[in-house]
Every structure is written in C-alpha cells, then in structure tokens.
mmCIF file with all atom_site columns, C-alpha atoms in Angstrom:
data_model
loop_
_atom_site.group_PDB
_atom_site.id
_atom_site.type_symbol
_atom_site.label_atom_id
_atom_site.label_alt_id
_atom_site.label_comp_id
_atom_site.label_asym_id
_atom_site.label_entity_id
_atom_site.label_seq_id
_atom_site.pdbx_PDB_ins_code
_atom_site.Cartn_x
_atom_site.Cartn_y
_atom_site.Cartn_z
_atom_site.occupancy
_atom_site.B_iso_or_equiv
_atom_site.pdbx_formal_charge
_atom_site.auth_seq_id
_atom_site.auth_comp_id
_atom_site.auth_asym_id
_atom_site.auth_atom_id
_atom_site.pdbx_PDB_model_num
ATOM 1   C CA . TYR A 1 1   ? 4.518   -17.119 9.667   1.00 76.00 ? 1   TYR A CA 1
ATOM 2   C CA . ASN A 1 2   ? 6.611   -15.240 7.359   1.00 84.00 ? 2   ASN A CA 1
ATOM 3   C CA . PRO A 1 3   ? 5.541   -11.808 7.241   1.00 90.00 ? 3   PRO A CA 1
ATOM 4   C CA . THR A 1 4   ? 8.245   -10.782 4.305   1.00 90.00 ? 4   THR A CA 1
ATOM 5   C CA . THR A 1 5   ? 7.247   -13.709 1.887   1.00 90.00 ? 5   THR A CA 1
ATOM 6   C CA . ILE A 1 6   ? 4.389   -14.096 -0.651  1.00 88.00 ? 6   ILE A CA 1
ATOM 7   C CA . ILE A 1 7   ? 3.426   -17.553 -1.868  1.00 85.00 ? 7   ILE A CA 1
ATOM 8   C CA . ASN A 1 8   ? 1.885   -17.984 -5.497  1.00 84.00 ? 8   ASN A CA 1
ATOM 9   C CA . SER A 1 9   ? -0.150  -20.864 -6.698  1.00 83.00 ? 9   SER A CA 1
ATOM 10  C CA . GLU A 1 10  ? 0.214   -23.184 -9.898  1.00 78.00 ? 10  GLU A CA 1
ATOM 11  C CA . PRO A 1 11  ? -0.912  -21.164 -12.868 1.00 77.00 ? 11  PRO A CA 1
ATOM 12  C CA . GLY A 1 12  ? -4.648  -22.290 -13.595 1.00 81.00 ? 12  GLY A CA 1
ATOM 13  C CA . TYR A 1 13  ? -4.678  -24.236 -10.247 1.00 80.00 ? 13  TYR A CA 1
ATOM 14  C CA . PRO A 1 14  ? -5.308  -21.826 -7.494  1.00 83.00 ? 14  PRO A CA 1
ATOM 15  C CA . PHE A 1 15  ? -5.352  -24.408 -4.657  1.00 81.00 ? 15  PHE A CA 1
ATOM 16  C CA . HIS A 1 16  ? -1.951  -25.817 -5.921  1.00 77.00 ? 16  HIS A CA 1
ATOM 17  C CA . ALA A 1 17  ? 0.192   -23.649 -3.611  1.00 80.00 ? 17  ALA A CA 1
ATOM 18  C CA . GLY A 1 18  ? 2.519   -24.163 -0.560  1.00 69.00 ? 18  GLY A CA 1
ATOM 19  C CA . SER A 1 19  ? 2.258   -27.494 1.065   1.00 62.00 ? 19  SER A CA 1
ATOM 20  C CA . ASN A 1 20  ? -0.697  -28.472 -1.534  1.00 63.00 ? 20  ASN A CA 1
ATOM 21  C CA . VAL A 1 21  ? 1.951   -28.759 -4.275  1.00 64.00 ? 21  VAL A CA 1
ATOM 22  C CA . THR A 1 22  ? 2.615   -32.297 -5.260  1.00 62.00 ? 22  THR A CA 1
ATOM 23  C CA . SER A 1 23  ? 4.871   -31.851 -8.547  1.00 64.00 ? 23  SER A CA 1
ATOM 24  C CA . ASP A 1 24  ? 8.595   -31.221 -8.695  1.00 61.00 ? 24  ASP A CA 1
ATOM 25  C CA . ASP A 1 25  ? 8.462   -28.836 -11.651 1.00 58.00 ? 25  ASP A CA 1
ATOM 26  C CA . SER A 1 26  ? 5.455   -26.660 -10.258 1.00 69.00 ? 26  SER A CA 1
ATOM 27  C CA . LEU A 1 27  ? 5.590   -22.975 -10.729 1.00 76.00 ? 27  LEU A CA 1
ATOM 28  C CA . SER A 1 28  ? 4.198   -22.668 -7.285  1.00 79.00 ? 28  SER A CA 1
ATOM 29  C CA . SER A 1 29  ? 6.645   -21.122 -4.768  1.00 81.00 ? 29  SER A CA 1
ATOM 30  C CA . GLU A 1 30  ? 7.619   -19.009 -1.725  1.00 83.00 ? 30  GLU A CA 1
ATOM 31  C CA . PHE A 1 31  ? 9.345   -15.770 -2.179  1.00 86.00 ? 31  PHE A CA 1
ATOM 32  C CA . ARG A 1 32  ? 10.974  -13.266 0.003   1.00 90.00 ? 32  ARG A CA 1
ATOM 33  C CA . VAL A 1 33  ? 10.179  -9.747  -1.571  1.00 90.00 ? 33  VAL A CA 1
ATOM 34  C CA . HIS A 1 34  ? 12.276  -7.431  0.543   1.00 91.00 ? 34  HIS A CA 1
ATOM 35  C CA . SER A 1 35  ? 15.451  -7.546  2.595   1.00 88.00 ? 35  SER A CA 1
ATOM 36  C CA . GLY A 1 36  ? 13.988  -5.945  5.768   1.00 89.00 ? 36  GLY A CA 1
ATOM 37  C CA . THR A 1 37  ? 11.927  -7.599  8.627   1.00 91.00 ? 37  THR A CA 1
ATOM 38  C CA . ASP A 1 38  ? 8.820   -5.519  8.444   1.00 93.00 ? 38  ASP A CA 1
ATOM 39  C CA . LYS A 1 39  ? 5.821   -7.240  7.550   1.00 94.00 ? 39  LYS A CA 1
ATOM 40  C CA . ILE A 1 40  ? 3.994   -6.958  4.092   1.00 95.00 ? 40  ILE A CA 1
ATOM 41  C CA . ILE A 1 41  ? 0.708   -4.953  4.679   1.00 96.00 ? 41  ILE A CA 1
ATOM 42  C CA . ASN A 1 42  ? -1.000  -4.449  1.238   1.00 96.00 ? 42  ASN A CA 1
ATOM 43  C CA . LEU A 1 43  ? -0.504  -5.698  -2.342  1.00 95.00 ? 43  LEU A CA 1
ATOM 44  C CA . THR A 1 44  ? -1.942  -3.410  -5.067  1.00 96.00 ? 44  THR A CA 1
ATOM 45  C CA . PRO A 1 45  ? -1.960  -3.965  -8.914  1.00 96.00 ? 45  PRO A CA 1
ATOM 46  C CA . LEU A 1 46  ? -0.384  -1.108  -10.914 1.00 95.00 ? 46  LEU A CA 1
ATOM 47  C CA . ARG A 1 47  ? -0.245  -1.693  -14.608 1.00 91.00 ? 47  ARG A CA 1
ATOM 48  C CA . ASP A 1 48  ? 1.343   -5.158  -15.295 1.00 91.00 ? 48  ASP A CA 1
ATOM 49  C CA . ASN A 1 49  ? 3.044   -5.391  -11.904 1.00 93.00 ? 49  ASN A CA 1
ATOM 50  C CA . LEU A 1 50  ? 2.187   -5.841  -8.182  1.00 94.00 ? 50  LEU A CA 1
ATOM 51  C CA . VAL A 1 51  ? 3.134   -3.366  -5.871  1.00 96.00 ? 51  VAL A CA 1
ATOM 52  C CA . ILE A 1 52  ? 3.864   -5.082  -2.511  1.00 96.00 ? 52  ILE A CA 1
ATOM 53  C CA . TYR A 1 53  ? 3.733   -2.496  0.395   1.00 97.00 ? 53  TYR A CA 1
ATOM 54  C CA . ALA A 1 54  ? 5.293   -3.375  3.588   1.00 96.00 ? 54  ALA A CA 1
ATOM 55  C CA . GLU A 1 55  ? 5.533   -1.257  6.680   1.00 94.00 ? 55  GLU A CA 1
ATOM 56  C CA . GLN A 1 56  ? 8.942   0.331   5.716   1.00 94.00 ? 56  GLN A CA 1
ATOM 57  C CA . HIS A 1 57  ? 9.469   -0.846  2.265   1.00 95.00 ? 57  HIS A CA 1
ATOM 58  C CA . VAL A 1 58  ? 7.923   -0.466  -1.393  1.00 96.00 ? 58  VAL A CA 1
ATOM 59  C CA . VAL A 1 59  ? 8.580   -3.442  -3.714  1.00 95.00 ? 59  VAL A CA 1
ATOM 60  C CA . LEU A 1 60  ? 7.667   -3.936  -7.303  1.00 95.00 ? 60  LEU A CA 1
ATOM 61  C CA . GLY A 1 61  ? 6.913   -7.579  -8.381  1.00 92.00 ? 61  GLY A CA 1
ATOM 62  C CA . GLN A 1 62  ? 7.000   -8.611  -11.776 1.00 91.00 ? 62  GLN A CA 1
ATOM 63  C CA . TYR A 1 63  ? 5.992   -11.986 -13.579 1.00 85.00 ? 63  TYR A CA 1
ATOM 64  C CA . VAL A 1 64  ? 8.810   -13.135 -15.789 1.00 84.00 ? 64  VAL A CA 1
ATOM 65  C CA . GLY A 1 65  ? 8.409   -16.781 -16.097 1.00 75.00 ? 65  GLY A CA 1
ATOM 66  C CA . GLY A 1 66  ? 10.884  -19.394 -16.473 1.00 76.00 ? 66  GLY A CA 1
ATOM 67  C CA . ASP A 1 67  ? 12.929  -20.830 -13.632 1.00 75.00 ? 67  ASP A CA 1
ATOM 68  C CA . THR A 1 68  ? 12.800  -16.949 -12.173 1.00 78.00 ? 68  THR A CA 1
ATOM 69  C CA . ILE A 1 69  ? 8.946   -16.913 -12.121 1.00 81.00 ? 69  ILE A CA 1
ATOM 70  C CA . PHE A 1 70  ? 9.037   -13.265 -10.362 1.00 86.00 ? 70  PHE A CA 1
ATOM 71  C CA . MET A 1 71  ? 11.413  -10.451 -10.151 1.00 91.00 ? 71  MET A CA 1
ATOM 72  C CA . PHE A 1 72  ? 11.333  -8.158  -7.210  1.00 92.00 ? 72  PHE A CA 1
ATOM 73  C CA . ARG A 1 73  ? 12.921  -4.674  -6.968  1.00 93.00 ? 73  ARG A CA 1
ATOM 74  C CA . GLU A 1 74  ? 12.791  -2.620  -3.776  1.00 93.00 ? 74  GLU A CA 1
ATOM 75  C CA . VAL A 1 75  ? 11.860  0.735   -4.997  1.00 93.00 ? 75  VAL A CA 1
ATOM 76  C CA . ILE A 1 76  ? 11.652  2.294   -1.513  1.00 92.00 ? 76  ILE A CA 1
ATOM 77  C CA . SER A 1 77  ? 13.565  1.074   1.492   1.00 90.00 ? 77  SER A CA 1
ATOM 78  C CA . ASP A 1 78  ? 12.797  3.479   4.353   1.00 90.00 ? 78  ASP A CA 1
ATOM 79  C CA . ARG A 1 79  ? 8.888   4.169   4.184   1.00 92.00 ? 79  ARG A CA 1
ATOM 80  C CA . GLY A 1 80  ? 5.693   2.468   3.646   1.00 95.00 ? 80  GLY A CA 1
ATOM 81  C CA . PRO A 1 81  ? 1.988   3.231   4.145   1.00 96.00 ? 81  PRO A CA 1
ATOM 82  C CA . VAL A 1 82  ? 0.917   3.960   7.705   1.00 95.00 ? 82  VAL A CA 1
ATOM 83  C CA . ALA A 1 83  ? -1.699  1.325   7.509   1.00 96.00 ? 83  ALA A CA 1
ATOM 84  C CA . PRO A 1 84  ? -3.114  -1.499  5.097   1.00 96.00 ? 84  PRO A CA 1
ATOM 85  C CA . ARG A 1 85  ? -5.931  0.606   3.441   1.00 96.00 ? 85  ARG A CA 1
ATOM 86  C CA . ALA A 1 86  ? -3.917  3.773   3.195   1.00 96.00 ? 86  ALA A CA 1
ATOM 87  C CA . VAL A 1 87  ? -3.065  3.217   -0.195  1.00 97.00 ? 87  VAL A CA 1
ATOM 88  C CA . ALA A 1 88  ? -5.209  4.639   -3.251  1.00 96.00 ? 88  ALA A CA 1
ATOM 89  C CA . ASP A 1 89  ? -5.190  3.078   -6.626  1.00 95.00 ? 89  ASP A CA 1
ATOM 90  C CA . PHE A 1 90  ? -5.432  5.639   -9.438  1.00 93.00 ? 90  PHE A CA 1
ATOM 91  C CA . GLY A 1 91  ? -4.643  3.175   -12.061 1.00 91.00 ? 91  GLY A CA 1
ATOM 92  C CA . ASN A 1 92  ? -1.330  4.585   -13.429 1.00 93.00 ? 92  ASN A CA 1
ATOM 93  C CA . TYR A 1 93  ? -0.111  5.490   -9.905  1.00 95.00 ? 93  TYR A CA 1
ATOM 94  C CA . HIS A 1 94  ? -0.931  5.117   -6.262  1.00 96.00 ? 94  HIS A CA 1
ATOM 95  C CA . LYS A 1 95  ? -1.093  7.558   -3.466  1.00 96.00 ? 95  LYS A CA 1
ATOM 96  C CA . PHE A 1 96  ? -0.182  6.267   0.126   1.00 97.00 ? 96  PHE A CA 1
ATOM 97  C CA . ILE A 1 97  ? 0.108   8.062   3.721   1.00 96.00 ? 97  ILE A CA 1
ATOM 98  C CA . GLY A 1 98  ? 3.524   7.323   4.763   1.00 95.00 ? 98  GLY A CA 1
ATOM 99  C CA . PRO A 1 99  ? 5.173   7.998   8.121   1.00 94.00 ? 99  PRO A CA 1
ATOM 100 C CA . ASP A 1 100 ? 6.015   11.682  7.318   1.00 94.00 ? 100 ASP A CA 1
ATOM 101 C CA . THR A 1 101 ? 3.374   12.835  4.459   1.00 95.00 ? 101 THR A CA 1
ATOM 102 C CA . GLU A 1 102 ? 1.696   11.632  1.598   1.00 95.00 ? 102 GLU A CA 1
ATOM 103 C CA . TYR A 1 103 ? 3.300   10.211  -1.467  1.00 96.00 ? 103 TYR A CA 1
ATOM 104 C CA . THR A 1 104 ? 2.625   9.469   -5.302  1.00 95.00 ? 104 THR A CA 1
ATOM 105 C CA . PHE A 1 105 ? 4.156   6.174   -6.423  1.00 95.00 ? 105 PHE A CA 1
ATOM 106 C CA . ASP A 1 106 ? 4.128   5.890   -10.301 1.00 95.00 ? 106 ASP A CA 1
ATOM 107 C CA . GLY A 1 107 ? 6.281   2.494   -10.262 1.00 93.00 ? 107 GLY A CA 1
ATOM 108 C CA . VAL A 1 108 ? 9.611   4.088   -10.392 1.00 91.00 ? 108 VAL A CA 1
ATOM 109 C CA . SER A 1 109 ? 9.633   6.759   -7.624  1.00 89.00 ? 109 SER A CA 1
ATOM 110 C CA . ALA A 1 110 ? 7.685   8.019   -4.705  1.00 91.00 ? 110 ALA A CA 1
ATOM 111 C CA . ASP A 1 111 ? 7.270   11.955  -4.738  1.00 94.00 ? 111 ASP A CA 1
ATOM 112 C CA . LYS A 1 112 ? 5.653   13.875  -1.640  1.00 94.00 ? 112 LYS A CA 1
ATOM 113 C CA . VAL A 1 113 ? 2.527   15.532  -2.285  1.00 92.00 ? 113 VAL A CA 1
ATOM 114 C CA . ASN A 1 114 ? 0.264   17.662  -0.467  1.00 89.00 ? 114 ASN A CA 1
ATOM 115 C CA . LEU A 1 115 ? 2.637   18.574  2.066   1.00 91.00 ? 115 LEU A CA 1
ATOM 116 C CA . GLN A 1 116 ? 0.790   21.760  3.118   1.00 91.00 ? 116 GLN A CA 1
ATOM 117 C CA . VAL A 1 117 ? -1.778  19.448  4.858   1.00 91.00 ? 117 VAL A CA 1
ATOM 118 C CA . MET A 1 118 ? -0.414  16.148  5.019   1.00 93.00 ? 118 MET A CA 1
ATOM 119 C CA . ARG A 1 119 ? 2.869   16.658  7.032   1.00 93.00 ? 119 ARG A CA 1
ATOM 120 C CA . ASN A 1 120 ? 0.794   18.023  10.017  1.00 93.00 ? 120 ASN A CA 1
ATOM 121 C CA . LEU A 1 121 ? -1.872  15.281  9.797   1.00 93.00 ? 121 LEU A CA 1
ATOM 122 C CA . VAL A 1 122 ? 0.631   12.233  10.098  1.00 94.00 ? 122 VAL A CA 1
ATOM 123 C CA . LEU A 1 123 ? 1.921   13.809  13.450  1.00 94.00 ? 123 LEU A CA 1
ATOM 124 C CA . GLN A 1 124 ? -1.589  13.483  14.833  1.00 95.00 ? 124 GLN A CA 1
ATOM 125 C CA . ILE A 1 125 ? -2.430  10.020  13.753  1.00 95.00 ? 125 ILE A CA 1
ATOM 126 C CA . ASP A 1 126 ? -3.431  7.789   16.634  1.00 95.00 ? 126 ASP A CA 1
ATOM 127 C CA . PRO A 1 127 ? -0.826  4.881   16.835  1.00 93.00 ? 127 PRO A CA 1
ATOM 128 C CA . VAL A 1 128 ? -3.052  2.698   18.610  1.00 93.00 ? 128 VAL A CA 1
ATOM 129 C CA . ARG A 1 129 ? -5.690  2.947   15.734  1.00 94.00 ? 129 ARG A CA 1
ATOM 130 C CA . LYS A 1 130 ? -3.580  3.777   12.922  1.00 93.00 ? 130 LYS A CA 1
ATOM 131 C CA . ASP A 1 131 ? -4.612  0.453   11.186  1.00 93.00 ? 131 ASP A CA 1
ATOM 132 C CA . GLN A 1 132 ? -8.206  2.160   10.873  1.00 93.00 ? 132 GLN A CA 1
ATOM 133 C CA . CYS A 1 133 ? -7.088  4.583   8.353   1.00 95.00 ? 133 CYS A CA 1
ATOM 134 C CA . PHE A 1 134 ? -8.695  3.934   4.714   1.00 95.00 ? 134 PHE A CA 1
ATOM 135 C CA . LYS A 1 135 ? -9.544  6.033   1.750   1.00 95.00 ? 135 LYS A CA 1
ATOM 136 C CA . HIS A 1 136 ? -12.983 6.294   -0.027  1.00 95.00 ? 136 HIS A CA 1
ATOM 137 C CA . PHE A 1 137 ? -13.277 7.366   -3.532  1.00 95.00 ? 137 PHE A CA 1
ATOM 138 C CA . ASP A 1 138 ? -16.424 9.644   -4.451  1.00 94.00 ? 138 ASP A CA 1
ATOM 139 C CA . GLU A 1 139 ? -16.300 9.153   -8.260  1.00 92.00 ? 139 GLU A CA 1
ATOM 140 C CA . SER A 1 140 ? -19.354 11.295  -8.793  1.00 92.00 ? 140 SER A CA 1
ATOM 141 C CA . ASN A 1 141 ? -17.674 14.348  -7.216  1.00 91.00 ? 141 ASN A CA 1
ATOM 142 C CA . GLY A 1 142 ? -14.117 13.454  -8.166  1.00 91.00 ? 142 GLY A CA 1
ATOM 143 C CA . ASP A 1 143 ? -12.984 13.365  -4.578  1.00 93.00 ? 143 ASP A CA 1
ATOM 144 C CA . ARG A 1 144 ? -10.948 11.109  -2.540  1.00 92.00 ? 144 ARG A CA 1
ATOM 145 C CA . ARG A 1 145 ? -11.231 11.009  1.057   1.00 94.00 ? 145 ARG A CA 1
ATOM 146 C CA . TRP A 1 146 ? -8.875  9.653   3.827   1.00 94.00 ? 146 TRP A CA 1
ATOM 147 C CA . SER A 1 147 ? -10.445 8.638   6.907   1.00 95.00 ? 147 SER A CA 1
ATOM 148 C CA . VAL A 1 148 ? -7.756  9.029   9.691   1.00 94.00 ? 148 VAL A CA 1
ATOM 149 C CA . PRO A 1 149 ? -8.010  8.437   13.613  1.00 95.00 ? 149 PRO A CA 1
ATOM 150 C CA . LEU A 1 150 ? -6.469  11.307  15.480  1.00 95.00 ? 150 LEU A CA 1
ATOM 151 C CA . THR A 1 151 ? -4.985  11.693  18.957  1.00 94.00 ? 151 THR A CA 1
ATOM 152 C CA . THR A 1 152 ? -7.619  14.557  19.134  1.00 93.00 ? 152 THR A CA 1
ATOM 153 C CA . ASP A 1 153 ? -10.583 12.062  18.628  1.00 93.00 ? 153 ASP A CA 1
ATOM 154 C CA . ASP A 1 154 ? -12.728 11.539  21.758  1.00 92.00 ? 154 ASP A CA 1
ATOM 155 C CA . ALA A 1 155 ? -12.006 7.765   21.394  1.00 89.00 ? 155 ALA A CA 1
ATOM 156 C CA . ALA A 1 156 ? -7.996  8.365   21.226  1.00 92.00 ? 156 ALA A CA 1
ATOM 157 C CA . GLY A 1 157 ? -5.776  5.632   22.684  1.00 90.00 ? 157 GLY A CA 1
ATOM 158 C CA . THR A 1 158 ? -8.644  3.078   22.603  1.00 90.00 ? 158 THR A CA 1
ATOM 159 C CA . LEU A 1 159 ? -9.185  0.231   19.927  1.00 87.00 ? 159 LEU A CA 1
ATOM 160 C CA . GLY A 1 160 ? -12.879 0.632   19.840  1.00 81.00 ? 160 GLY A CA 1
ATOM 161 C CA . GLY A 1 161 ? -13.409 4.121   18.711  1.00 84.00 ? 161 GLY A CA 1
ATOM 162 C CA . ILE A 1 162 ? -13.904 5.559   15.165  1.00 87.00 ? 162 ILE A CA 1
ATOM 163 C CA . ALA A 1 163 ? -12.124 8.315   13.310  1.00 90.00 ? 163 ALA A CA 1
ATOM 164 C CA . GLU A 1 164 ? -13.795 11.681  13.500  1.00 92.00 ? 164 GLU A CA 1
ATOM 165 C CA . GLU A 1 165 ? -12.160 13.504  10.920  1.00 88.00 ? 165 GLU A CA 1
ATOM 166 C CA . ALA A 1 166 ? -11.752 12.844  6.903   1.00 91.00 ? 166 ALA A CA 1
ATOM 167 C CA . TYR A 1 167 ? -9.533  14.752  4.526   1.00 92.00 ? 167 TYR A CA 1
ATOM 168 C CA . VAL A 1 168 ? -10.705 15.318  1.283   1.00 91.00 ? 168 VAL A CA 1
ATOM 169 C CA . GLU A 1 169 ? -8.571  15.890  -2.132  1.00 89.00 ? 169 GLU A CA 1
ATOM 170 C CA . HIS A 1 170 ? -10.524 16.830  -5.425  1.00 89.00 ? 170 HIS A CA 1
ATOM 171 C CA . TYR A 1 171 ? -8.278  14.394  -7.547  1.00 85.00 ? 171 TYR A CA 1
ATOM 172 C CA . LEU A 1 172 ? -9.506  16.139  -10.803 1.00 84.00 ? 172 LEU A CA 1
ATOM 173 C CA . GLU A 1 173 ? -7.957  19.296  -10.051 1.00 78.00 ? 173 GLU A CA 1
ATOM 174 C CA . GLU A 1 174 ? -4.459  19.834  -11.397 1.00 71.00 ? 174 GLU A CA 1
ATOM 175 C CA . ILE A 1 175 ? -2.263  21.809  -8.978  1.00 65.00 ? 175 ILE A CA 1
ATOM 176 C CA . PRO A 1 176 ? 0.997   23.143  -10.363 1.00 59.00 ? 176 PRO A CA 1
#
C-alpha cells in the first residue's frame, strides 16, 4: 500500500502495469507524486494536465515522455480537499472545499473564494462523515450544490447518517 504513489500502464496496453510488466523498456512505472505522507484522494484532469489531490497536497502531473515519462509539481503543500468528492471540475479550473474555506484552483495557484459562507461551513463539517461530502451540478439552472454532513445533523458522529444540508452556488453569476 503506497498512498502517495500512482502507477501508469504501458501506452496502448492498459493491463501492462505494475507487476504485469514483462519488458525492460516499458513506459509503465510507479511514481511518488509528493513529498508528504498524506494519501492521494482524487485525480482530476485540468486541460492537458492531471491534478492529483491529496489530503494536504495539490500536485500537477504532466506527461513529458522520454526517460522522465511524467513531471510532477507540488503546487500546494499545506492543504487539500476535505474529501475525495469535494472537488468540482469547471473545465478550466477546479473548486474544492479545503480545511479552512473553498478554493479555486487554476493549475497555478489556489485562491480562497466564498469566504462569507465557507469559512463557517468547514468548521461545522462532521469529522466522522466528512468523506460523504460531494458536489452536484444542476446545469439546467447553472447551480452547483455541495452536500456536506454537519455536526448539527441528526446523524452527527455516526457513519450511517446522511447530510441534511446542501450549499448552493449559482456559478454563472460573476461576483466582483
């Protein structure tokens, strides 16, 4: 179990990866993607790159070929999403719920957004059920909803309960 690594397959041969590789000149390999010990929880494409979200790191991965194969760049090394499904893909950027607020990530930097609501929200996330956080896009209305289990829910502190609250953002609005 290597929670900070990814394994890629031989191009064109999806089952030629890890211990299934028989050739010495294979492009299949295993890569450690960040310097920490926190586990990888989400991988999401961003343009021609792959964003690798870990509990305390955000890493940009890019295929470069040759002997190097992939290049990894730690963009953020002190925060990541609070849950695997707490990342929303908007095409040219991502939004994620971090440990202190919501962030917009464009591949270069992470900017804090929606501070008026999200700073208070993350303080109320139920730590037992935080992995149940998820986003939902309602494209017909231009809404994105975060379903977040809170410590004020009836099922707080138990694994079996569902989230009672959703936080909505109308992502088509441009707010200065």
